[in-house]
mmCIF file of C-alpha atoms in Angstrom:
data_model
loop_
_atom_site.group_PDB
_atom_site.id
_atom_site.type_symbol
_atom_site.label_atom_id
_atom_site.label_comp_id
_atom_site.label_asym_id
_atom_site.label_seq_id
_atom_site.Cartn_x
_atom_site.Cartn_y
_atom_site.Cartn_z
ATOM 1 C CA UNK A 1 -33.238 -11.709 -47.905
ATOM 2 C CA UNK A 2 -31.747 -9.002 -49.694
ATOM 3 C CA UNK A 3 -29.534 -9.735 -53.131
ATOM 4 C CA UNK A 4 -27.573 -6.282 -54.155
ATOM 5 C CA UNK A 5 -25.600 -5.784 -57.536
ATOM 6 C CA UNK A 6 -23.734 -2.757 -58.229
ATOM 7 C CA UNK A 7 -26.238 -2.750 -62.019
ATOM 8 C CA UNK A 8 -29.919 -3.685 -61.239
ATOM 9 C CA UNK A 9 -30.572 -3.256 -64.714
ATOM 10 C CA UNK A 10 -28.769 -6.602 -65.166
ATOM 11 C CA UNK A 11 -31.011 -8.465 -62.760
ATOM 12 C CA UNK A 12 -32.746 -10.355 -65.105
ATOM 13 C CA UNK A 13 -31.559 -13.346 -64.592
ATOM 14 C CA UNK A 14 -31.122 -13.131 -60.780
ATOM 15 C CA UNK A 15 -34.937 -12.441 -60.773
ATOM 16 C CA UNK A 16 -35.578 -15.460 -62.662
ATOM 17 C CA UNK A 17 -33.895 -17.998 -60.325
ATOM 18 C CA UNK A 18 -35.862 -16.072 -57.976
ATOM 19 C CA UNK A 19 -38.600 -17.338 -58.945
ATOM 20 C CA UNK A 20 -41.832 -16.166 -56.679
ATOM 21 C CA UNK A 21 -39.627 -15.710 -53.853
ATOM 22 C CA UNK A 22 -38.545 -12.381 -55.492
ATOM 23 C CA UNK A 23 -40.619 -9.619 -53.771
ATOM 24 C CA UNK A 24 -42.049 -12.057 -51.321
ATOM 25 C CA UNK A 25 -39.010 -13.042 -49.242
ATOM 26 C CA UNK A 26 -36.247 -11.824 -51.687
ATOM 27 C CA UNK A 27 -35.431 -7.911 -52.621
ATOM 28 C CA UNK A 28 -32.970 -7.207 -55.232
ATOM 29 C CA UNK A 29 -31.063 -3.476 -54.075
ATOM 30 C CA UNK A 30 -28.830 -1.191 -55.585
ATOM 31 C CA UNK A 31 -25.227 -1.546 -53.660
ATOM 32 C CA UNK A 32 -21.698 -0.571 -55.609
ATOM 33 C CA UNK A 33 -18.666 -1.836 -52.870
ATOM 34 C CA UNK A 34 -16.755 0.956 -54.159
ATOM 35 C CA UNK A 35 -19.230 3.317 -53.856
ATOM 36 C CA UNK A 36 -19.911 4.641 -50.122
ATOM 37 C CA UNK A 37 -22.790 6.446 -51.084
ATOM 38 C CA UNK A 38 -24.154 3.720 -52.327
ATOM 39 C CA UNK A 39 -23.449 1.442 -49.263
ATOM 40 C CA UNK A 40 -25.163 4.038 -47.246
ATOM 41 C CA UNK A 41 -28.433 4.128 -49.147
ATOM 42 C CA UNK A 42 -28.681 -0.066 -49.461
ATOM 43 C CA UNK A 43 -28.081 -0.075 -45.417
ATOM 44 C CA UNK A 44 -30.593 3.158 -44.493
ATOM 45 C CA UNK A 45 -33.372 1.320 -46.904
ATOM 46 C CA UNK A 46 -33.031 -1.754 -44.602
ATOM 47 C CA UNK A 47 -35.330 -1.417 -41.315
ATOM 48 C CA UNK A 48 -33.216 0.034 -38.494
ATOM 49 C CA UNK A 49 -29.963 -0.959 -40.963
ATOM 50 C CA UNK A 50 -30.304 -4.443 -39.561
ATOM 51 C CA UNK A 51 -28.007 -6.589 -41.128
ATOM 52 C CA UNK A 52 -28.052 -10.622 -39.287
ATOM 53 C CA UNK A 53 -26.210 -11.809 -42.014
ATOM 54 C CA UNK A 54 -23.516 -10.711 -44.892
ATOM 55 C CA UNK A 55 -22.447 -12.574 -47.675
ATOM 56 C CA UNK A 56 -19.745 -10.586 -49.296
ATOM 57 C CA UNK A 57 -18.691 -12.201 -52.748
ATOM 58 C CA UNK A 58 -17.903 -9.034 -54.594
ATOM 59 C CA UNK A 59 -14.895 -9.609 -56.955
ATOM 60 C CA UNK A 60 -13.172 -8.613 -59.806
ATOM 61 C CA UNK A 61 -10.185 -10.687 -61.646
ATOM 62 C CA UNK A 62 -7.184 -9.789 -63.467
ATOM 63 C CA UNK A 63 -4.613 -12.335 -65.334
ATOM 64 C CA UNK A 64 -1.270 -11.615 -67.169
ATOM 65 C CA UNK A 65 1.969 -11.078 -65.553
ATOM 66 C CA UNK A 66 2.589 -8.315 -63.220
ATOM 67 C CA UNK A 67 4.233 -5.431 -66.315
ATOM 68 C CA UNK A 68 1.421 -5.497 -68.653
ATOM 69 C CA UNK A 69 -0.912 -4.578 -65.921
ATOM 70 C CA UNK A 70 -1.741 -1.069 -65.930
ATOM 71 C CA UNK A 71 -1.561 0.588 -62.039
ATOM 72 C CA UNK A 72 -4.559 1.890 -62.667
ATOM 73 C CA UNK A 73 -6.197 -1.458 -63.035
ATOM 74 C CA UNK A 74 -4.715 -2.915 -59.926
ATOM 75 C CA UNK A 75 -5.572 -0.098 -57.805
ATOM 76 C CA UNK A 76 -9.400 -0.818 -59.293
ATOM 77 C CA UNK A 77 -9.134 -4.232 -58.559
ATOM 78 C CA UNK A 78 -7.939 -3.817 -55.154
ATOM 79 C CA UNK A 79 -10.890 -0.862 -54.641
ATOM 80 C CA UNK A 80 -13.657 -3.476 -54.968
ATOM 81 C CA UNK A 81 -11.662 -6.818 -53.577
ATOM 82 C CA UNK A 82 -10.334 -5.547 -50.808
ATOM 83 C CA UNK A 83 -11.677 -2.084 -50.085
ATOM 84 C CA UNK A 84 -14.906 -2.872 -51.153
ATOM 85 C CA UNK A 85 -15.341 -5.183 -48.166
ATOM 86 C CA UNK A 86 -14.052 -3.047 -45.543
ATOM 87 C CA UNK A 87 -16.519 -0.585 -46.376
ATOM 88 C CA UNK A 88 -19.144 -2.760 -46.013
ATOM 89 C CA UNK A 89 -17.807 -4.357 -42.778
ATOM 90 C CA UNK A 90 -17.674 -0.727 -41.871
ATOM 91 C CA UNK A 91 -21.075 -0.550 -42.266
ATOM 92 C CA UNK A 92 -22.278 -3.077 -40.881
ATOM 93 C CA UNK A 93 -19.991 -4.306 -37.628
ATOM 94 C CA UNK A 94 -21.158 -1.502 -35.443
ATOM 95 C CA UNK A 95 -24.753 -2.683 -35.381
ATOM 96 C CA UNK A 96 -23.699 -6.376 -35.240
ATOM 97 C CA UNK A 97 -21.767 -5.441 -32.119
ATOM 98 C CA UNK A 98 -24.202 -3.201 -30.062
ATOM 99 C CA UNK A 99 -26.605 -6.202 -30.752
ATOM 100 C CA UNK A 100 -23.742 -8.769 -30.078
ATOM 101 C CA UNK A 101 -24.985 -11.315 -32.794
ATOM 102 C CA UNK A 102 -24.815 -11.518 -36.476
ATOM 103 C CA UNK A 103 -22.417 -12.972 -38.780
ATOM 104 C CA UNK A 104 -19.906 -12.005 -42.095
ATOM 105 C CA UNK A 105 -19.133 -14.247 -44.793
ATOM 106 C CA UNK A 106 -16.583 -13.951 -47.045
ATOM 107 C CA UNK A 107 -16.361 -15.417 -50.421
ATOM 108 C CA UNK A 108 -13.467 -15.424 -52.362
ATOM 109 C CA UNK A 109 -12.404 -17.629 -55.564
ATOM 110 C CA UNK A 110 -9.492 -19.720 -56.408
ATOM 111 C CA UNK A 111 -7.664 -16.787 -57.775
ATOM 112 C CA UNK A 112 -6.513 -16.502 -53.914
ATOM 113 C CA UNK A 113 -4.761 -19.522 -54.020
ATOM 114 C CA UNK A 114 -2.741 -18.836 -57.345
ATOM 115 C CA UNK A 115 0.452 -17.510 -57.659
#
């Protein structure tokens, strides 16, 4: 199983829950959604990129009405919520489909269900 945050220098306490499984059956990698490069060099580190599984339940939040939101902010926001996953499905689908097998989860919040 491989856990990725975008800052592994805030693993701490990921590797803690962990426990002993961390390094045994559990990797913690390097992956930033918004960050190609960085999708690329998670996936090549993995054994013939072989992905069975994603979870995808990278997210970012914004609340206020609509005019005090900067543009810049919702064009960030939709860079890792919704762009951020299609690079990794990107990534990931074309293996899943030569092999015909493997699965994509995606976790969202109840953000998506507010108005």
């Amino acid at each position: 199983v491989i856990a990725t945050m975008r800052n592994v220098g805030r693993s701490e306490a990921l590797a803690a829950a962990a426990g002993p499984a961390l390094g045994r059956t559990l990797e913690i990698k390097q992956l930033d959604v918004c960050d190609e490069g960085s999708i690329r060099a998670c996936l090549d580190s993995i054994p013939g990129r072989h992905v069975d599984i994603l979870v995808s339940n990278a997210g970012v939040g914004m609340a206020g009405p609509l005019e005090c939101q900067s543009l810049a902010a919702m064009q960030s926001l939709m860079d890792t919520n919704f762009f951020g996953l299609v690079r990794l499905v990107k990534e990931v689908l074309p293996d899943m489909k030569r092999r015909r097998g493997g699965h994509i989860v995606v976790i969202s919040s109840i953000m998506g269900l507010q108005g």
